Short mmCIF file of C-alpha atoms in Angstrom, two decimals:
data_model
loop_
_atom_site.label_atom_id
_atom_site.label_comp_id
_atom_site.label_asym_id
_atom_site.label_seq_id
_atom_site.Cartn_x
_atom_site.Cartn_y
_atom_site.Cartn_z
CA GLU A 1085 199.46 96.87 135.97
CA ARG A 1086 197.80 99.23 137.71
CA LEU A 1087 196.97 100.57 134.51
CA LEU A 1088 195.91 97.83 133.21
CA ARG A 1089 193.94 97.01 136.15
CA THR A 1090 192.18 99.98 135.93
CA GLU A 1091 190.95 99.70 132.22
CA SER A 1092 189.90 96.17 133.89
CA THR A 1093 188.05 98.02 136.08
CA ILE A 1094 186.16 100.93 132.99
CA ALA A 1095 185.73 98.34 130.63
CA MET A 1096 183.39 95.99 133.41
CA LEU A 1097 181.90 99.31 134.58
CA VAL A 1098 180.56 99.81 131.30
CA ASP A 1099 179.38 96.00 130.12
CA GLU A 1100 177.23 96.18 132.91
CA ILE A 1101 175.83 99.88 131.99
CA ASN A 1102 175.12 98.71 129.31
CA VAL A 1103 172.95 95.50 130.69
CA LEU A 1104 170.75 98.18 132.58
CA LYS A 1105 170.54 100.52 129.31
CA ALA A 1106 169.10 96.74 127.43
CA THR A 1107 165.55 97.79 129.86
CA GLN A 1108 165.17 100.81 127.67
CA ASN A 1109 167.13 99.97 124.78
CA ASN A 1110 168.21 96.61 122.67
CA SER A 1111 169.56 98.92 120.20
CA LEU A 1112 173.03 98.62 122.44
CA GLY A 1113 173.05 95.10 121.00
CA TYR A 1114 171.80 93.63 124.56
CA ILE A 1115 168.68 92.03 125.45
CA ASN A 1116 166.86 92.06 128.72
CA ALA A 1117 165.34 88.51 129.11
CA ALA A 1118 163.37 89.95 131.99
CA ASN A 1119 161.94 92.68 130.64
CA SER A 1120 158.41 93.06 128.64
CA PRO A 1121 157.78 92.07 125.72
CA TYR A 1122 160.30 88.50 127.23
CA ASN A 1123 159.28 88.80 130.46
CA ALA A 1124 160.79 85.54 131.63
CA ILE A 1125 160.58 85.02 135.67
CA GLY A 1126 163.08 83.35 137.78
CA ASP A 1127 160.96 82.12 139.87
CA SER A 1128 161.95 78.02 139.78
CA THR A 1129 157.68 77.57 138.86
CA THR A 1130 157.37 79.82 135.23
CA ASP A 1131 158.06 78.03 131.42
CA ASN A 1132 160.16 80.69 130.43
CA THR A 1133 161.53 77.87 127.81
CA ASN A 1134 159.04 80.80 124.83
CA ALA A 1135 160.37 83.91 126.61
CA ILE A 1136 164.22 83.42 126.77
CA GLN A 1137 163.99 82.11 123.27
CA SER A 1138 161.99 85.09 121.77
CA ALA A 1139 164.46 87.22 123.56
CA LEU A 1140 167.04 85.07 121.50
CA ASN A 1141 165.01 84.80 118.44
CA ALA A 1142 165.06 88.76 118.41
CA ALA A 1143 168.27 89.41 119.05
CA SER A 1144 169.75 86.68 116.27
CA ALA A 1145 167.58 89.32 114.37
CA SER A 1146 168.55 92.60 114.28
CA GLY A 1147 172.87 90.53 113.61
CA GLY A 1148 174.04 89.14 117.19
CA GLY A 1149 173.82 90.92 120.48
CA VAL A 1150 173.65 89.53 123.85
CA VAL A 1151 170.52 87.98 126.12
CA LEU A 1152 171.13 88.94 129.67
CA LEU A 1153 169.15 86.89 132.26
CA PRO A 1154 169.43 88.66 135.61
CA ALA A 1155 170.02 86.76 138.65
CA GLY A 1156 166.78 83.89 139.50
CA ASN A 1157 165.72 80.43 138.90
CA TYR A 1158 164.48 79.73 135.18
CA TYR A 1159 162.89 76.39 135.18
CA VAL A 1160 162.63 75.45 131.29
CA ALA A 1161 160.76 72.08 130.34
CA GLY A 1162 161.80 72.36 127.14
CA VAL A 1163 164.85 73.13 124.94
CA LEU A 1164 166.98 76.36 123.91
CA GLN A 1165 168.32 77.06 120.67
CA ILE A 1166 171.53 79.72 120.53
CA PRO A 1167 171.43 81.36 117.61
CA SER A 1168 174.88 82.41 115.57
CA ASP A 1169 176.34 85.67 116.24
CA THR A 1170 173.98 85.94 119.88
CA THR A 1171 174.86 85.21 123.10
CA LEU A 1172 172.95 83.80 126.43
CA LYS A 1173 174.37 85.23 129.84
CA GLY A 1174 173.90 85.53 133.20
CA VAL A 1175 175.56 87.88 135.97
CA TRP A 1176 178.26 85.12 136.89
CA GLN A 1177 181.87 86.61 135.82
CA SER A 1178 184.32 83.26 137.03
CA PRO A 1179 183.19 79.81 136.93
CA PRO A 1180 180.58 79.19 139.74
CA MET A 1181 180.32 76.45 142.57
CA SER A 1182 176.45 77.66 143.38
CA TRP A 1183 173.21 77.73 141.89
CA GLY A 1184 169.54 77.59 142.80
CA ASP A 1185 167.34 74.79 143.45
CA GLY A 1186 163.93 76.72 144.08
CA SER A 1187 164.71 77.56 147.13
CA SER A 1188 166.99 80.18 147.30
CA ILE A 1189 168.32 82.10 144.58
CA LYS A 1190 172.38 82.06 143.88
CA GLY A 1191 173.66 83.78 140.31
CA THR A 1192 171.59 82.43 137.03
CA THR A 1193 170.18 79.17 137.22
CA LEU A 1194 168.49 77.39 133.93
CA LEU A 1195 166.82 74.80 135.28
CA ALA A 1196 166.43 71.29 133.36
CA VAL A 1197 164.11 68.36 132.61
CA SER A 1198 163.85 68.03 129.05
CA THR A 1199 164.89 64.40 127.85
CA SER A 1200 164.72 64.50 124.57
CA SER A 1201 166.85 66.71 123.28
CA PRO A 1202 169.87 68.34 124.18
CA PHE A 1203 169.13 70.70 126.60
CA ILE A 1204 170.51 73.56 124.73
CA TYR A 1205 171.79 73.65 120.67
CA MET A 1206 174.16 75.86 120.00
CA ALA A 1207 173.50 76.79 116.52
CA GLY A 1208 175.28 78.51 114.21
CA ASP A 1209 178.37 79.73 114.22
CA ASN A 1210 180.17 83.02 117.32
CA ALA A 1211 177.26 81.24 119.32
CA VAL A 1212 177.67 81.83 122.81
CA ILE A 1213 176.79 80.68 126.82
CA GLU A 1214 178.46 82.46 129.38
CA GLY A 1215 177.64 82.97 133.50
CA ILE A 1216 174.74 80.16 133.76
CA SER A 1217 174.49 77.30 136.38
CA ILE A 1218 172.45 75.18 134.68
CA PHE A 1219 170.69 72.15 136.89
CA TYR A 1220 168.43 69.61 136.88
CA PRO A 1221 166.22 69.49 139.72
CA ASN A 1222 164.90 65.46 139.13
CA GLN A 1223 167.60 64.17 138.42
CA VAL A 1224 167.97 61.38 141.32
CA ILE A 1225 171.01 59.94 143.71
CA SER A 1226 170.73 56.64 142.84
CA SER A 1227 173.09 53.63 141.17
CA THR A 1228 171.20 54.22 138.28
CA PRO A 1229 171.16 58.63 137.31
CA THR A 1230 168.84 59.13 134.88
CA PRO A 1231 170.04 59.58 131.48
CA TYR A 1232 169.76 62.78 130.90
CA PRO A 1233 170.60 63.90 126.83
CA PHE A 1234 173.23 65.89 126.68
CA THR A 1235 173.28 69.63 128.56
CA ILE A 1236 174.88 71.71 125.55
CA GLN A 1237 175.48 70.81 122.19
CA GLY A 1238 177.00 71.75 118.71
CA ASN A 1239 176.78 72.69 115.40
CA GLY A 1240 179.09 75.82 114.01
CA PHE A 1241 181.90 77.56 114.58
CA ASN A 1242 184.14 79.20 116.98
CA LEU A 1243 181.16 78.30 120.34
CA ALA A 1244 182.44 79.26 123.14
CA VAL A 1245 181.02 78.09 126.66
CA LYS A 1246 182.37 80.16 129.32
CA ASN A 1247 181.74 80.59 133.09
CA VAL A 1248 179.55 78.01 133.81
CA LEU A 1249 178.28 75.38 136.28
CA LEU A 1250 177.69 72.11 134.94
CA VAL A 1251 175.68 71.71 137.96
CA ASN A 1252 174.46 67.58 138.03
CA SER A 1253 174.35 67.21 134.00
CA TYR A 1254 174.26 62.63 133.28
CA GLN A 1255 176.25 64.10 129.17
CA GLY A 1256 177.69 67.83 129.46
CA ILE A 1257 179.38 68.77 126.23
CA ASP A 1258 179.02 67.57 122.85
CA PHE A 1259 181.59 69.23 120.51
CA ALA A 1260 181.55 66.12 118.99
CA THR A 1261 178.53 65.44 116.46
CA TYR A 1262 178.09 68.41 114.48
CA GLN A 1263 182.00 70.02 113.47
CA CYS A 1264 182.14 72.75 116.34
CA ALA A 1265 185.86 74.17 114.76
CA ARG A 1266 188.00 76.68 117.32
CA HIS A 1267 185.71 76.02 119.43
CA TYR A 1268 186.80 77.33 123.07
CA ILE A 1269 185.73 76.39 126.48
CA ASP A 1270 186.95 78.15 129.54
CA GLY A 1271 185.93 78.29 133.17
CA VAL A 1272 183.71 75.35 133.06
CA TYR A 1273 182.60 73.59 136.12
CA GLY A 1274 180.11 70.83 137.78
CA GLN A 1275 179.72 67.28 137.72
CA PRO A 1276 178.19 65.55 134.69
CA LEU A 1277 178.05 62.36 136.07
CA GLN A 1278 178.86 59.76 132.63
CA ILE A 1279 180.45 62.16 129.62
CA GLY A 1280 182.12 65.70 130.70
CA ILE A 1281 182.92 67.28 127.35
CA GLN A 1282 183.35 65.45 124.36
CA ILE A 1283 184.90 66.51 120.24
CA ASP A 1284 185.20 64.85 116.77
CA GLN A 1285 185.10 66.38 113.72
CA CYS A 1286 187.21 69.41 114.96
CA TYR A 1287 189.63 70.54 111.97
CA ASP A 1288 191.13 73.45 112.99
CA ILE A 1289 192.30 74.16 116.89
CA GLY A 1290 189.36 73.75 119.54
CA ARG A 1291 190.99 75.14 122.54
CA ILE A 1292 189.61 74.12 126.51
CA ARG A 1293 190.52 75.32 129.86
CA GLN A 1294 190.79 75.63 133.36
CA VAL A 1295 188.42 72.84 133.75
CA HIS A 1296 186.97 71.97 136.95
CA PHE A 1297 184.63 68.41 137.62
CA TRP A 1298 184.87 67.58 140.95
CA PRO A 1299 181.78 66.31 143.18
CA PHE A 1300 179.81 70.17 143.62
CA TRP A 1301 176.01 68.11 142.91
CA THR A 1302 176.74 65.59 145.77
CA GLN A 1303 179.23 62.47 146.47
CA ASP A 1304 176.94 60.24 147.90
CA SER A 1305 177.70 56.57 147.88
CA PHE A 1306 175.95 55.30 144.52
CA ILE A 1307 177.02 58.73 142.86
CA GLU A 1308 180.50 58.29 143.01
CA ALA A 1309 180.17 54.80 142.62
CA PHE A 1310 178.96 55.14 138.99
CA GLN A 1311 180.62 57.81 138.20
CA GLY A 1312 183.81 54.96 139.22
CA SER A 1313 182.88 52.49 137.12
CA ASN A 1314 181.31 55.09 134.25
CA ALA A 1315 182.25 57.96 133.54
CA ILE A 1316 184.65 60.06 131.31
CA THR A 1317 185.66 63.67 131.94
CA PHE A 1318 187.42 64.03 128.27
CA LEU A 1319 186.45 62.21 125.50
CA PHE A 1320 188.34 62.81 123.07
CA TYR A 1321 187.92 61.36 118.46
CA ARG A 1322 189.24 63.30 115.98
CA SER A 1323 190.64 67.07 116.67
CA ASP A 1324 193.42 68.63 115.05
CA TRP A 1325 196.47 70.43 117.95
CA GLU A 1326 193.22 70.59 119.80
CA VAL A 1327 195.03 73.19 122.66
CA VAL A 1328 193.53 71.97 127.19
CA GLU A 1329 195.35 73.65 129.72
CA ASP A 1330 194.88 73.60 134.09
CA VAL A 1331 191.93 70.54 134.49
CA PHE A 1332 190.76 69.08 137.04
CA SER A 1333 188.34 65.61 137.10
CA TRP A 1334 188.18 63.74 140.01
CA GLY A 1335 186.64 60.22 140.29
CA TYR A 1336 185.74 59.02 137.11
CA GLU A 1337 186.66 56.74 135.70
CA TYR A 1338 188.79 57.97 133.37
CA GLY A 1339 190.26 60.90 132.81
CA MET A 1340 190.57 61.31 129.44
CA TYR A 1341 190.46 59.28 126.45
CA PHE A 1342 191.89 58.64 123.30
CA THR A 1343 189.76 56.91 120.44
CA GLY A 1344 188.90 57.52 117.19
CA SER A 1345 185.83 57.81 114.63
CA SER A 1346 185.21 57.59 110.87
CA ALA A 1347 187.03 61.37 110.58
CA GLY A 1348 189.76 60.23 111.96
CA SER A 1349 191.21 60.89 115.71
CA THR A 1350 193.17 63.68 117.22
CA ASN A 1351 196.97 65.31 118.10
CA GLY A 1352 197.40 67.76 120.22
CA GLN A 1353 199.00 69.87 123.08
CA PHE A 1354 198.37 69.16 126.59
CA SER A 1355 200.03 70.97 130.07
CA ASN A 1356 198.30 71.47 133.52
CA ILE A 1357 196.58 68.43 133.62
CA ASN A 1358 195.72 66.49 136.52
CA PHE A 1359 193.11 63.42 137.45
CA ASP A 1360 192.87 62.54 141.03
CA ASN A 1361 190.42 58.89 142.79
CA VAL A 1362 190.30 58.16 139.00
CA ASP A 1363 190.50 54.67 138.12
CA VAL A 1364 192.92 55.00 135.02
CA GLY A 1365 194.19 58.20 133.14
CA ILE A 1366 194.61 58.17 129.75
CA VAL A 1367 193.86 55.98 127.59
CA PHE A 1368 195.03 55.95 124.38
CA ASN A 1369 193.74 54.10 121.73
CA ASN A 1370 194.30 55.86 119.37
CA THR A 1371 195.68 59.39 118.07
CA GLN A 1372 197.17 61.17 114.76
CA GLN A 1373 200.63 60.15 114.07
CA TYR A 1374 202.24 63.42 115.33
CA GLY A 1375 200.61 63.05 118.79
CA ALA A 1376 199.55 63.99 122.28
CA ILE A 1377 201.86 66.29 123.71
CA PHE A 1378 201.45 66.53 127.58
CA SER A 1379 204.02 68.47 130.01
CA ASN A 1380 202.81 68.68 133.58
CA LEU A 1381 200.62 65.44 134.22
CA ASN A 1382 199.17 64.71 137.40
CA ILE A 1383 197.41 61.34 137.99
CA ALA A 1384 196.44 60.04 141.21
CA ASN A 1385 194.15 57.79 143.19
CA ALA A 1386 192.36 57.14 146.83
CA GLY A 1387 191.01 54.30 145.92
CA ASN A 1388 188.73 54.08 143.22
CA GLY A 1389 187.64 51.76 140.52
CA ASN A 1390 189.86 48.57 140.34
CA ARG A 1391 192.66 48.53 137.46
CA HIS A 1392 194.16 51.77 138.75
CA ILE A 1393 195.36 52.34 135.92
CA GLY A 1394 197.98 55.79 135.15
CA ILE A 1395 198.34 55.64 131.52
CA LEU A 1396 196.81 52.80 129.57
CA GLY A 1397 198.24 51.72 125.65
CA VAL A 1398 195.12 50.12 124.29
CA SER A 1399 195.65 46.63 122.32
CA GLY A 1400 194.88 47.10 118.79
CA GLY A 1401 195.57 50.89 118.83
CA SER A 1402 197.63 52.88 118.25
CA SER A 1403 198.71 56.27 119.51
CA HIS A 1404 201.78 58.04 120.28
CA ALA A 1405 202.00 59.52 123.06
CA ILE A 1406 204.97 61.92 124.31
CA ILE A 1407 204.66 62.86 128.84
CA ARG A 1408 207.16 65.50 130.07
CA GLY A 1409 207.25 66.16 134.08
CA ALA A 1410 204.50 63.58 135.25
CA SER A 1411 203.80 62.38 138.68
CA PHE A 1412 201.94 59.54 139.72
CA TRP A 1413 200.98 57.86 142.96
CA GLY A 1414 199.37 56.68 145.64
CA SER A 1415 196.68 53.80 145.34
CA ILE A 1416 198.01 52.97 142.00
CA ASN A 1417 198.84 49.06 140.53
CA GLN A 1418 200.07 50.73 137.88
CA CYS A 1419 201.66 54.00 136.69
CA VAL A 1420 202.32 52.94 132.86
CA ASP A 1421 200.70 49.58 131.16
CA TRP A 1422 201.67 50.00 127.62
CA ASP A 1423 200.21 47.48 124.81
CA ASN A 1424 199.93 49.85 122.03
CA SER A 1425 201.48 49.18 118.67
CA GLY A 1426 202.57 53.59 118.28
CA TYR A 1427 204.85 54.41 121.20
CA ILE A 1428 205.07 55.73 124.68
CA MET A 1429 207.77 58.48 125.25
CA ILE A 1430 207.77 58.83 128.83
CA SER A 1431 210.24 61.91 130.92
CA ASP A 1432 211.29 63.75 133.53
CA SER A 1433 208.59 62.55 135.71
CA PHE A 1434 208.04 60.81 139.47
CA PHE A 1435 206.84 57.54 139.90
CA GLN A 1436 205.67 56.14 143.67
CA PRO A 1437 202.79 54.63 143.07
CA THR A 1438 201.47 52.40 146.18
CA GLY A 1439 198.25 50.18 145.04
CA SER A 1440 199.18 46.63 146.96
CA GLU A 1441 196.24 45.03 144.81
CA ASN A 1442 197.99 43.28 142.00
CA PRO A 1443 200.49 45.33 142.28
CA SER A 1444 202.95 45.24 138.54
CA ALA A 1445 205.49 47.51 137.37
CA ALA A 1446 205.75 51.10 138.17
CA VAL A 1447 206.35 51.30 133.84
CA GLY A 1448 205.17 47.83 131.83
CA ILE A 1449 206.01 47.80 127.33
CA TYR A 1450 204.87 45.12 126.21
CA ALA A 1451 204.12 46.31 122.36
CA GLY A 1452 204.84 48.88 120.28
CA ARG A 1453 207.78 51.08 121.18
CA ALA A 1454 209.17 53.53 124.08
CA MET A 1455 211.46 55.74 125.18
CA ILE A 1456 211.64 55.72 128.94
CA ARG A 1457 214.42 58.35 129.84
CA GLY A 1458 215.11 60.37 133.01
CA ASN A 1459 212.95 59.56 135.59
CA TYR A 1460 213.02 59.30 138.90
CA PHE A 1461 211.39 56.18 140.90
CA GLU A 1462 210.80 55.69 143.97
CA ASP A 1463 212.60 53.00 146.01
CA ASN A 1464 208.81 51.05 147.27
CA ILE A 1465 207.44 50.85 144.69
CA PRO A 1466 204.71 47.75 145.76
CA SER A 1467 205.97 45.40 143.15
CA GLY A 1468 209.54 45.78 143.82
CA VAL A 1469 209.87 46.08 139.62
CA ALA A 1470 210.37 49.19 138.21
CA VAL A 1471 210.32 48.65 134.15
CA ASP A 1472 209.42 45.12 132.74
CA ILE A 1473 209.84 44.95 129.00
CA GLY A 1474 207.78 42.38 126.86
CA SER A 1475 208.34 39.64 124.52
CA ASN A 1476 206.15 41.30 121.74
CA THR A 1477 208.05 45.35 122.13
CA ASP A 1478 209.39 46.63 119.21
CA ARG A 1479 211.77 49.08 120.21
CA VAL A 1480 212.80 50.21 123.48
CA MET A 1481 215.19 52.86 124.95
CA VAL A 1482 215.37 53.41 128.54
CA VAL A 1483 218.39 55.24 129.84
CA ASP A 1484 219.38 58.25 132.63
CA ASN A 1485 216.72 57.05 135.34
CA GLU A 1486 217.58 56.45 139.28
CA LEU A 1487 215.42 53.58 139.50
#
């Protein structure tokens, strides 16, 4: 273990030394965008669009490389494109929770203002953005925040977003408009106001991990109300064997939403999933027949929204959901409301809803098929009903539960 720590420390030091050497020698694969001839200035006011883009283009023209942005607040009036095989890298080595707002410098911050198109366009295979906070200084605290385009949009395979803070993006990461197979999202924090991450047209396994969407920017009541009735943390259209692990969001209308597009729908594996104070934890409209498989799922509500549902199977859709080891608690009126023509299997789970506004059965199965097995239902369920089975269901098994 000590040897592994030593090797990791040496690797970090070598990386830092190479970045420092990049002040004189770009052949090492590093370009410091603050140096000549690019001369990016992190003073919050100088427009750095051309300086940063020129450095990215130069790295790409050399076969790829890393463009370093030292600590500073880099105002960008336009938009940026990260070419193939090129990384735009700030100073953060772990997911940041701080950003520069013009009055102070905290790590590497990009100040985004353009409303015309996505702020950062990842324009080719192996494009990476890492170690950067992105802040919209003109975003307003209002019941109707400014609807900026997506902060990051991908178009290529093996794209990566790592250790990035989306301070107050209106829409966060778009890996749906274009194919982004084998995408890798790791260590993304922030407060996207309407959509956190959306995925579509992923025909080879994408991976999302260590995402934490929480009110880093503001807990103002206007913004909380807007998010609680308009925002989606994760929106999945078509993705083949998506892998999602260790994610959290707070205060959204929907934690996770599965639906379809012209490309199809999603199947995958989802572990250590946590949604707090969400109106609806997970919506199942459509998935692939191979299913969305969840393990270690927590859904809670502290009063946000007006439906207060843990898992919602939408009527008219066809989803296959497998849930193992879930916990439902707090101000939830119904832990599972299933009116979908597909099936849900839920086991080894804990149900403790305390919602007092129109409480329903903890688990309601009204269409499709279901297996409810080996779960614990708290004694004091507000509705007094643990499981309700409707007349329009196909096949339902309820076995080995403590009711």
